[in-house]
GROMACS .gro file of C-alpha atoms in nm:
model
  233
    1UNK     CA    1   0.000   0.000   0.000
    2UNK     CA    2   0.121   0.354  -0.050
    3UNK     CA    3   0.105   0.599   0.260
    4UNK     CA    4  -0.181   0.803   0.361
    5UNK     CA    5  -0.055   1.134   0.290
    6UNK     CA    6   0.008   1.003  -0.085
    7UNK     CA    7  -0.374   0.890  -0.058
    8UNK     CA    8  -0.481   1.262   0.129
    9UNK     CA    9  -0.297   1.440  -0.184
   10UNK     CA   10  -0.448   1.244  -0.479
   11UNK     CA   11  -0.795   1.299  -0.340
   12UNK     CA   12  -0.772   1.660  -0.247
   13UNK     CA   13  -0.634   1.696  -0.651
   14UNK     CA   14  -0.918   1.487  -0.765
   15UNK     CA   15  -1.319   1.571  -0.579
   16UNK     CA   16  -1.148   1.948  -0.494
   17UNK     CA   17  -1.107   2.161  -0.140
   18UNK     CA   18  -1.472   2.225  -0.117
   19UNK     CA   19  -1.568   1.829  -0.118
   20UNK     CA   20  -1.188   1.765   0.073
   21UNK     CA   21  -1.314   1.922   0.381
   22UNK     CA   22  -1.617   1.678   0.404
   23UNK     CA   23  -1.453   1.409   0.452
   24UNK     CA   24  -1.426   1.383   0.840
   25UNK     CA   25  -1.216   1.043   0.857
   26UNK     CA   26  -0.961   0.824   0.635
   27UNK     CA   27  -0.837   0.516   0.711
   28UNK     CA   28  -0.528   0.321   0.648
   29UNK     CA   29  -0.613   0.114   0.398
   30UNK     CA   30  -0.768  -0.192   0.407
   31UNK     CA   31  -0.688  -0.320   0.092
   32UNK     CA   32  -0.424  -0.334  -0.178
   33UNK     CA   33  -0.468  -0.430  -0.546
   34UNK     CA   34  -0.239  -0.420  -0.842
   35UNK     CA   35  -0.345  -0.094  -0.908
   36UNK     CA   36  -0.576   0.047  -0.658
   37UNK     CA   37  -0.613   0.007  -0.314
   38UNK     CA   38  -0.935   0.070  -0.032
   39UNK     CA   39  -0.983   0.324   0.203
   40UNK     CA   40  -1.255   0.319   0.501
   41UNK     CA   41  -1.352   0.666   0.540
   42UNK     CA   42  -1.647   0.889   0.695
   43UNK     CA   43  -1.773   1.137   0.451
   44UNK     CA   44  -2.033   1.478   0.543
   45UNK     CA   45  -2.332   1.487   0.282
   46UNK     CA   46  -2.580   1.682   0.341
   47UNK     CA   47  -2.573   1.709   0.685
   48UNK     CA   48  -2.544   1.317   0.754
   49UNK     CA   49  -2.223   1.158   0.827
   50UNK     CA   50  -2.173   0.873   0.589
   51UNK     CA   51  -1.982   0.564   0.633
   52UNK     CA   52  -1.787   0.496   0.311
   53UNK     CA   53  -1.518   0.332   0.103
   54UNK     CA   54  -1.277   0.514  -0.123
   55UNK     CA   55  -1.102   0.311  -0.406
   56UNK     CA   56  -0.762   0.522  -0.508
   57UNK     CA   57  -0.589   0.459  -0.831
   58UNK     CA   58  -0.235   0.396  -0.763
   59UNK     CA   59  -0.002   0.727  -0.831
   60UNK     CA   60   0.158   0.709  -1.187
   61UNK     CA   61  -0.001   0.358  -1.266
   62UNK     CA   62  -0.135   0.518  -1.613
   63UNK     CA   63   0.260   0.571  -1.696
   64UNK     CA   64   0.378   0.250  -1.563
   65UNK     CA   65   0.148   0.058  -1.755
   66UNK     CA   66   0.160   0.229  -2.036
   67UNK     CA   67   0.559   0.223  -2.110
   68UNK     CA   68   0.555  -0.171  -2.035
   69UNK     CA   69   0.253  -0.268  -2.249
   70UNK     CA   70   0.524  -0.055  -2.518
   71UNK     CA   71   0.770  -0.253  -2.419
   72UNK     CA   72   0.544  -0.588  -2.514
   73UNK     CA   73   0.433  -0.401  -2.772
   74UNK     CA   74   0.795  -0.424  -2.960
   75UNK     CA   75   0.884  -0.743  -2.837
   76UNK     CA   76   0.520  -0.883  -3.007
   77UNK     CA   77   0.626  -0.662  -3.288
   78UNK     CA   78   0.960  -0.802  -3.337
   79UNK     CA   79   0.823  -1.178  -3.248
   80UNK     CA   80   0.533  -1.137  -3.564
   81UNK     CA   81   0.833  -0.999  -3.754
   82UNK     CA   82   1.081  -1.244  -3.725
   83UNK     CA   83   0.926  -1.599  -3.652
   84UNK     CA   84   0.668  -1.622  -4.010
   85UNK     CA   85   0.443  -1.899  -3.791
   86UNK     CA   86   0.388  -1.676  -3.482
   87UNK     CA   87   0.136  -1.426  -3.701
   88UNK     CA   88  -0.133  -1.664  -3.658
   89UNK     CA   89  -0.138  -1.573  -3.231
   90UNK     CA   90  -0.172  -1.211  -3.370
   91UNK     CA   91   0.051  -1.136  -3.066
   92UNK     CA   92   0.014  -0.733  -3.170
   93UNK     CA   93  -0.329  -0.755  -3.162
   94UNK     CA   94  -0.378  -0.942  -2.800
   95UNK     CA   95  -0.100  -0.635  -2.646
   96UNK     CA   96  -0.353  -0.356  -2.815
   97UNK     CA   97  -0.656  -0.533  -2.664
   98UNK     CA   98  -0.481  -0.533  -2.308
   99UNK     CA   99  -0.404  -0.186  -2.364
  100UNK     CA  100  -0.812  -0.064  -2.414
  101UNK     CA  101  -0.859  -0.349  -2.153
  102UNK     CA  102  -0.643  -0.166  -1.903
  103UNK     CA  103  -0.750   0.222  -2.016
  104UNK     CA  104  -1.102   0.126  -1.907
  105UNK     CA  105  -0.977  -0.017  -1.570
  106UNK     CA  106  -0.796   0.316  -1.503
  107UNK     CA  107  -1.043   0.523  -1.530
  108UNK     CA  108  -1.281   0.469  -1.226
  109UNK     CA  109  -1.559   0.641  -1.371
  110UNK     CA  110  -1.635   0.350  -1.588
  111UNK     CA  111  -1.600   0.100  -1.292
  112UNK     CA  112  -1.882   0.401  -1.075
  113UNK     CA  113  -2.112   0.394  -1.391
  114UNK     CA  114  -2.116   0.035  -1.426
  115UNK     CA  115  -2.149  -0.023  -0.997
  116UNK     CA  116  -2.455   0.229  -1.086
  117UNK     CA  117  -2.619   0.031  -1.337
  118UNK     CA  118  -2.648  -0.230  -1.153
  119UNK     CA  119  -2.750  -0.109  -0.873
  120UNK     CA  120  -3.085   0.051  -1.079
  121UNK     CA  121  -3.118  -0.285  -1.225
  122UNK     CA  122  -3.118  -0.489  -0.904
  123UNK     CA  123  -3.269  -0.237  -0.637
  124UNK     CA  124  -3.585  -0.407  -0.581
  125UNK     CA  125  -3.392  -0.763  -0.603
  126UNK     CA  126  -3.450  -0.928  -0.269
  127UNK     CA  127  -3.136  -1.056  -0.148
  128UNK     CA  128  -2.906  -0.872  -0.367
  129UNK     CA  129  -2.751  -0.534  -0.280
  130UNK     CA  130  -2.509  -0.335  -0.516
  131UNK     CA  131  -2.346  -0.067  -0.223
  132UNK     CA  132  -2.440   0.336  -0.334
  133UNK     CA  133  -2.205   0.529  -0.565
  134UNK     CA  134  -2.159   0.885  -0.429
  135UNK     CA  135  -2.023   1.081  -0.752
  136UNK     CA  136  -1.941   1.412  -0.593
  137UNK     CA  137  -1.676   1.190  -0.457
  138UNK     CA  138  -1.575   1.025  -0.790
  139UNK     CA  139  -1.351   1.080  -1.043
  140UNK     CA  140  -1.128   0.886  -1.260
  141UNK     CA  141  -0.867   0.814  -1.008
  142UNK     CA  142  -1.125   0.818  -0.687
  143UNK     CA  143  -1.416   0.563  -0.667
  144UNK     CA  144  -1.619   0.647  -0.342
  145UNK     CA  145  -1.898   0.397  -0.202
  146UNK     CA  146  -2.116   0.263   0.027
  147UNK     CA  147  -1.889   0.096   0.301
  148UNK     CA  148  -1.962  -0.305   0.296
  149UNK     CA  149  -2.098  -0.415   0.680
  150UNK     CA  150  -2.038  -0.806   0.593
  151UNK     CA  151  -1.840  -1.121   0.594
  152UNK     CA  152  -1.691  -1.267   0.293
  153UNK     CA  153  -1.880  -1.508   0.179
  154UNK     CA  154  -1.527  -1.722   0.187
  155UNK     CA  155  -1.577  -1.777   0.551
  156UNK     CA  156  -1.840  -2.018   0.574
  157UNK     CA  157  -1.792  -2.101   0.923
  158UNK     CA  158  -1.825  -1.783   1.050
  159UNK     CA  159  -2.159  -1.722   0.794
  160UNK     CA  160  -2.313  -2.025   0.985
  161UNK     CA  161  -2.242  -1.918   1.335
  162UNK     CA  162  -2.460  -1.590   1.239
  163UNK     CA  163  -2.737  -1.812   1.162
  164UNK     CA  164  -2.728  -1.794   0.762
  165UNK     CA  165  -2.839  -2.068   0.571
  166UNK     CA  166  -2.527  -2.160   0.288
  167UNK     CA  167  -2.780  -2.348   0.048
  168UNK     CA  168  -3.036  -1.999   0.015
  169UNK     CA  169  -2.709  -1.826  -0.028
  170UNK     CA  170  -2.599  -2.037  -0.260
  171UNK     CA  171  -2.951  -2.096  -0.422
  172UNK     CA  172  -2.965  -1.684  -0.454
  173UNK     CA  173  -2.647  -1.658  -0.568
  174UNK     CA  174  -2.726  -1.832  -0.892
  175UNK     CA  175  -3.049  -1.689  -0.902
  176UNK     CA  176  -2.913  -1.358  -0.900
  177UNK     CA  177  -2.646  -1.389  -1.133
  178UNK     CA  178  -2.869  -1.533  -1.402
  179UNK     CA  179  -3.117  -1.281  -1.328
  180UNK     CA  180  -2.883  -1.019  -1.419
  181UNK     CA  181  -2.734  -1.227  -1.716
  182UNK     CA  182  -3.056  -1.316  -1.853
  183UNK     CA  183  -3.355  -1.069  -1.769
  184UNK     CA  184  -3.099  -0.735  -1.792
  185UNK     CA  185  -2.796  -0.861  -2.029
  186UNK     CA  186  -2.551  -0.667  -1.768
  187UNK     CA  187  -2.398  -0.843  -1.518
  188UNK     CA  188  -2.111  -0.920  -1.243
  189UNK     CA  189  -1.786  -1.032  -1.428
  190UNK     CA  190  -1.577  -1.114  -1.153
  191UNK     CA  191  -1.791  -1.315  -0.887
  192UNK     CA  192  -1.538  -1.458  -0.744
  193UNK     CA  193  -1.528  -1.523  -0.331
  194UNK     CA  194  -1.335  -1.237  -0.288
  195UNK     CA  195  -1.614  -0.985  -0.417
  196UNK     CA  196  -1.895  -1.121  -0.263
  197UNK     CA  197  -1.981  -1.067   0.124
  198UNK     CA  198  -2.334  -1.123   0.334
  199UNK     CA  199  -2.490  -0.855   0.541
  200UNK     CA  200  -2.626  -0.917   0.863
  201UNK     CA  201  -2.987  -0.925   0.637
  202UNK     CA  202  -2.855  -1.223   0.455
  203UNK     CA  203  -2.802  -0.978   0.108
  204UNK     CA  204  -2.561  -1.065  -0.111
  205UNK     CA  205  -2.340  -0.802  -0.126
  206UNK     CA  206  -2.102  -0.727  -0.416
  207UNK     CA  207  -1.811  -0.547  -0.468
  208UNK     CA  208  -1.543  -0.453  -0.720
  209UNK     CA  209  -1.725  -0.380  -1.088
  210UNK     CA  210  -1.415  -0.363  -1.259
  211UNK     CA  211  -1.530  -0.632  -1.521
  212UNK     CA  212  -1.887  -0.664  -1.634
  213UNK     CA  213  -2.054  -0.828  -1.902
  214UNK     CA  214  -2.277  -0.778  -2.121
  215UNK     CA  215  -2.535  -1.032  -2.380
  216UNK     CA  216  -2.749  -0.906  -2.636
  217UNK     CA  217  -3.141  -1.023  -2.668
  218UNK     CA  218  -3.019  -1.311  -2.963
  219UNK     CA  219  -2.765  -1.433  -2.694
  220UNK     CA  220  -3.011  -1.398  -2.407
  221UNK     CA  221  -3.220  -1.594  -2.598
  222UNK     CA  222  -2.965  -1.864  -2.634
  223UNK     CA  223  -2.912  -1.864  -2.298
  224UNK     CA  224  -3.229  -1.886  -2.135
  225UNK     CA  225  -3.293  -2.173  -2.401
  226UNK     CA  226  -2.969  -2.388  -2.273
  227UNK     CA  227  -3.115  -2.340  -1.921
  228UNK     CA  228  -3.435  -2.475  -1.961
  229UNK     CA  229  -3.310  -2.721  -2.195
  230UNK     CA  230  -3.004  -2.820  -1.924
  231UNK     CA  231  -3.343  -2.814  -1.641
  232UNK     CA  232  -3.566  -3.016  -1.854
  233UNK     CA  233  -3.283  -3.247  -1.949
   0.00000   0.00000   0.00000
């Protein structure tokens, strides 16, 4: 992780003095990511004192990345160039891919827009609760968020204790997911144990909307017909 004042500096530069001075509390961070990492913060909006969580871009990851995926660029470059059967990998093509792949990533406003999308499309989901984007506290290096009041759905032992039931969970899990997939064509990309936690409701609680994904109606279509087909056997 890099040091609170580095954190302090990045955020007064992005969401400006005037928003700066709401926020009452920041944390050390509580998590750290190849190239972000998690603050726990409290944050002053309109008169209520807000418990959130600030995701910081790390500082000069945009230049770091960018003069290594050069780097593979020539050596893919050279690769296609000199060995004839290696055109067929279309190695130059994969290294521009990563390099749109990895713009989007950096820019946090894509990862707030698509955390707000899904929220709107699963707010009256029971069971399911995408955490609040606050934008006044956004930008493209600062992601700012409902703070997460949950355990990891990794800790199964602990889940049970609180009374929670692992096969709902489970059940709603899948339900959920193809919900999304199915009756919106927008969903969770990355559902893997370490973006998923359970309030003390029993809500499935997601977090990190870094990679989404997205089906047409013709692939919906397809989908929903697998299903019932793979139900029906």
């Amino acid at each position: 992780p890099f040091e609170n004042g580095v954190a302090k500096n990045i955020l007064f530069k992005e969401i400006g003095e005037k928003q700066f001075k709401n926020i009452l509390y920041l944390g050390d961070p509580i998590a750290a990511a190849s190239i972000a990492q998690v603050h726990l913060a409290k944050v002053l909006i309109e008169g209520k004192e807000i418990e959130v969580a600030i995701k910081i871009l790390r500082p000069d990851i945009e230049k770091i990345f960018n003069e290594e995926l050069d780097a593979l660029m020539l050596f893919a470059y050279i690769v296609e160039s000199t060995i004839k059967k290696t055109k067929r990998l279309k190695l130059v093509e994969v290294v521009h891919l990563l390099r749109e792949i990895t713009n989007v990533e950096m820019d946090l406003r894509f990862e707030a827009a698509a955390a707000n999308e899904l929220y709107e499309n699963t707010k009256n989901d029971n069971g399911f609760k995408v955490p609040k984007i606050y934008w006044s506290y956004t930008s493209k290096k600062v992601l700012t968020l409902d703070q997460v009041k949950g355990v990891s759905i990794r800790e199964q032992e602990i889940l049970e204790k609180k009374g929670v039931s692992l096969k709902v969970i489970a059940e709603n899990l899948i339900q959920h997911f193809l919900r999304q997939a199915v009756r919106d064509g927008f969903f969770h990309g990355d559902m893997h144990q370490g973006n998923l936690f359970v309030d003390d409701s029993g809500n499935i609680v997601p977090v990190d909307f870094g990679i989404m994904g997205r089906l047409d109606k013709n692939n919906r279509k397809y989908l929903a017909e697998i299903l019932y087909g793979f139900i029906q056997r």
